[in-house]
């Protein structure tokens, strides 16, 4: 009779012990699953932040490249305008135009009258009114009607 009473508390303790081990295992598995999910979420967030940073850096670099290209284009345009102005003025900026001294250029020559011709605006050579092109530089001369109005 004494033996029967003692066996049952042992059996009950073994059942409780087994149940607690099982509960502990399931709790550990549950915690591992939660930790795994948290780790995956953190990895996804880190990857997303890295992508956003790379995209910002790419856009920033593209903006810098476009700015450099615009500056180069503007500088090239300014240089082209400056060269065109230099060629058009036949001198640098701030200089006044003085016609080149050519042996044929003599605006005060008495033997040449305005009625006979005019001086080429490109090289300063004296050209006759009937000439379509300058005999020295080949520059196209203005029409006869327009030449009469020239000084």
Tab-separated table of C-alpha atoms in Angstrom:
chain	number	residue	atom	x	y	z
A	1	UNK	CA	0.000	0.000	0.000
A	2	UNK	CA	2.859	2.302	0.697
A	3	UNK	CA	4.392	1.582	-2.647
A	4	UNK	CA	1.384	2.656	-4.600
A	5	UNK	CA	1.287	6.117	-3.067
A	6	UNK	CA	4.897	6.693	-3.780
A	7	UNK	CA	4.729	5.803	-7.481
A	8	UNK	CA	2.113	8.265	-8.378
A	9	UNK	CA	3.931	11.381	-7.249
A	10	UNK	CA	6.903	10.196	-9.259
A	11	UNK	CA	4.723	9.651	-12.289
A	12	UNK	CA	3.153	13.065	-11.837
A	13	UNK	CA	6.561	14.662	-11.450
A	14	UNK	CA	7.786	12.901	-14.593
A	15	UNK	CA	4.749	14.103	-16.563
A	16	UNK	CA	5.203	17.647	-15.328
A	17	UNK	CA	8.900	17.463	-16.097
A	18	UNK	CA	8.242	16.207	-19.635
A	19	UNK	CA	5.611	18.837	-20.228
A	20	UNK	CA	7.924	21.589	-19.073
A	21	UNK	CA	10.741	20.308	-21.316
A	22	UNK	CA	8.358	20.237	-24.252
A	23	UNK	CA	7.113	23.737	-23.440
A	24	UNK	CA	10.679	24.955	-23.065
A	25	UNK	CA	11.648	23.470	-26.434
A	26	UNK	CA	8.662	25.024	-28.163
A	27	UNK	CA	9.385	28.366	-26.486
A	28	UNK	CA	13.024	28.225	-27.629
A	29	UNK	CA	11.911	27.373	-31.188
A	30	UNK	CA	9.395	30.216	-31.095
A	31	UNK	CA	12.075	32.670	-29.911
A	32	UNK	CA	14.488	31.452	-32.590
A	33	UNK	CA	11.793	32.004	-35.235
A	34	UNK	CA	11.121	35.539	-33.935
A	35	UNK	CA	14.843	36.319	-33.863
A	36	UNK	CA	15.216	34.995	-37.422
A	37	UNK	CA	12.308	37.163	-38.628
A	38	UNK	CA	13.742	40.234	-36.888
A	39	UNK	CA	17.143	39.563	-38.443
A	40	UNK	CA	15.588	39.239	-41.912
A	41	UNK	CA	13.657	42.496	-41.427
A	42	UNK	CA	16.835	44.265	-40.294
A	43	UNK	CA	18.737	42.869	-43.295
A	44	UNK	CA	15.987	44.049	-45.666
A	45	UNK	CA	16.029	47.533	-44.125
A	46	UNK	CA	19.821	47.708	-44.351
A	47	UNK	CA	19.721	46.593	-47.985
A	48	UNK	CA	17.011	49.164	-48.765
A	49	UNK	CA	19.040	51.937	-47.089
A	50	UNK	CA	22.111	50.871	-49.058
A	51	UNK	CA	20.137	50.984	-52.332
A	52	UNK	CA	18.740	54.421	-51.489
A	53	UNK	CA	22.218	55.702	-50.656
A	54	UNK	CA	23.620	54.308	-53.916
A	55	UNK	CA	20.739	55.914	-55.841
A	56	UNK	CA	21.358	59.273	-54.119
A	57	UNK	CA	25.064	59.001	-54.885
A	58	UNK	CA	24.335	58.106	-58.520
A	59	UNK	CA	21.961	61.082	-58.872
A	60	UNK	CA	24.472	63.376	-57.172
A	61	UNK	CA	27.234	62.225	-59.528
A	62	UNK	CA	24.918	62.623	-62.532
A	63	UNK	CA	24.071	66.184	-61.428
A	64	UNK	CA	27.772	66.953	-61.028
A	65	UNK	CA	28.542	65.525	-64.478
A	66	UNK	CA	25.702	67.525	-66.047
A	67	UNK	CA	26.913	70.696	-64.309
A	68	UNK	CA	30.451	70.124	-65.549
A	69	UNK	CA	29.153	69.502	-69.082
A	70	UNK	CA	27.038	72.689	-68.964
A	71	UNK	CA	30.044	74.659	-67.715
A	72	UNK	CA	32.263	73.239	-70.460
A	73	UNK	CA	29.624	74.036	-73.063
A	74	UNK	CA	29.199	77.561	-71.717
A	75	UNK	CA	32.963	78.076	-71.598
A	76	UNK	CA	33.329	76.771	-75.147
A	77	UNK	CA	30.522	79.081	-76.301
A	78	UNK	CA	32.121	82.078	-74.588
A	79	UNK	CA	35.485	81.200	-76.136
A	80	UNK	CA	33.886	80.815	-79.581
A	81	UNK	CA	32.102	84.157	-79.173
A	82	UNK	CA	35.351	85.771	-78.054
A	83	UNK	CA	37.234	84.357	-81.045
A	84	UNK	CA	34.461	85.453	-83.393
A	85	UNK	CA	34.523	88.946	-81.893
A	86	UNK	CA	38.314	89.027	-82.182
A	87	UNK	CA	38.158	87.983	-85.821
A	88	UNK	CA	35.306	90.394	-86.539
A	89	UNK	CA	37.071	93.286	-84.847
A	90	UNK	CA	40.453	92.373	-86.333
A	91	UNK	CA	41.861	92.935	-82.880
A	92	UNK	CA	41.366	91.978	-79.292
A	93	UNK	CA	38.663	93.275	-77.008
A	94	UNK	CA	39.135	96.931	-76.197
A	95	UNK	CA	41.185	97.581	-79.301
A	96	UNK	CA	39.921	99.793	-82.082
A	97	UNK	CA	39.983	98.642	-85.661
A	98	UNK	CA	42.731	100.065	-87.802
A	99	UNK	CA	42.677	98.930	-91.418
A	100	UNK	CA	45.795	97.025	-92.369
A	101	UNK	CA	48.385	99.010	-94.209
A	102	UNK	CA	48.495	97.575	-97.710
A	103	UNK	CA	50.362	99.096	-100.604
A	104	UNK	CA	47.065	99.482	-102.495
A	105	UNK	CA	45.248	101.107	-99.579
A	106	UNK	CA	45.417	104.856	-99.754
A	107	UNK	CA	42.081	106.487	-98.972
A	108	UNK	CA	43.410	109.966	-99.726
A	109	UNK	CA	44.886	109.205	-103.127
A	110	UNK	CA	43.839	112.063	-105.433
A	111	UNK	CA	43.908	109.960	-108.614
A	112	UNK	CA	41.196	107.658	-107.254
A	113	UNK	CA	37.867	109.285	-106.882
A	114	UNK	CA	34.822	107.974	-105.116
A	115	UNK	CA	33.022	107.939	-108.419
A	116	UNK	CA	35.372	105.239	-109.772
A	117	UNK	CA	35.165	102.743	-106.950
A	118	UNK	CA	35.407	102.030	-103.274
A	119	UNK	CA	37.690	100.334	-100.763
A	120	UNK	CA	37.154	96.697	-99.792
A	121	UNK	CA	35.768	96.466	-96.271
A	122	UNK	CA	37.732	93.246	-95.648
A	123	UNK	CA	41.283	93.997	-96.802
A	124	UNK	CA	41.240	97.709	-97.722
A	125	UNK	CA	42.036	97.175	-101.417
A	126	UNK	CA	40.567	99.698	-103.887
A	127	UNK	CA	37.863	97.989	-105.970
A	128	UNK	CA	35.960	99.342	-108.961
A	129	UNK	CA	32.184	99.696	-108.854
A	130	UNK	CA	31.630	96.947	-111.433
A	131	UNK	CA	33.641	94.363	-109.481
A	132	UNK	CA	31.607	91.636	-107.786
A	133	UNK	CA	34.568	90.365	-105.752
A	134	UNK	CA	37.695	92.000	-104.377
A	135	UNK	CA	40.708	91.346	-106.625
A	136	UNK	CA	42.958	90.881	-103.596
A	137	UNK	CA	41.026	88.896	-100.977
A	138	UNK	CA	37.990	87.649	-102.941
A	139	UNK	CA	35.479	89.216	-100.541
A	140	UNK	CA	32.063	89.727	-102.155
A	141	UNK	CA	31.482	93.406	-102.890
A	142	UNK	CA	28.146	95.124	-102.263
A	143	UNK	CA	25.793	95.773	-105.157
A	144	UNK	CA	26.353	98.942	-107.204
A	145	UNK	CA	23.172	100.543	-105.844
A	146	UNK	CA	24.375	100.076	-102.264
A	147	UNK	CA	27.916	101.266	-102.957
A	148	UNK	CA	26.722	104.735	-103.876
A	149	UNK	CA	25.502	105.165	-100.293
A	150	UNK	CA	28.847	104.155	-98.769
A	151	UNK	CA	30.990	106.960	-97.291
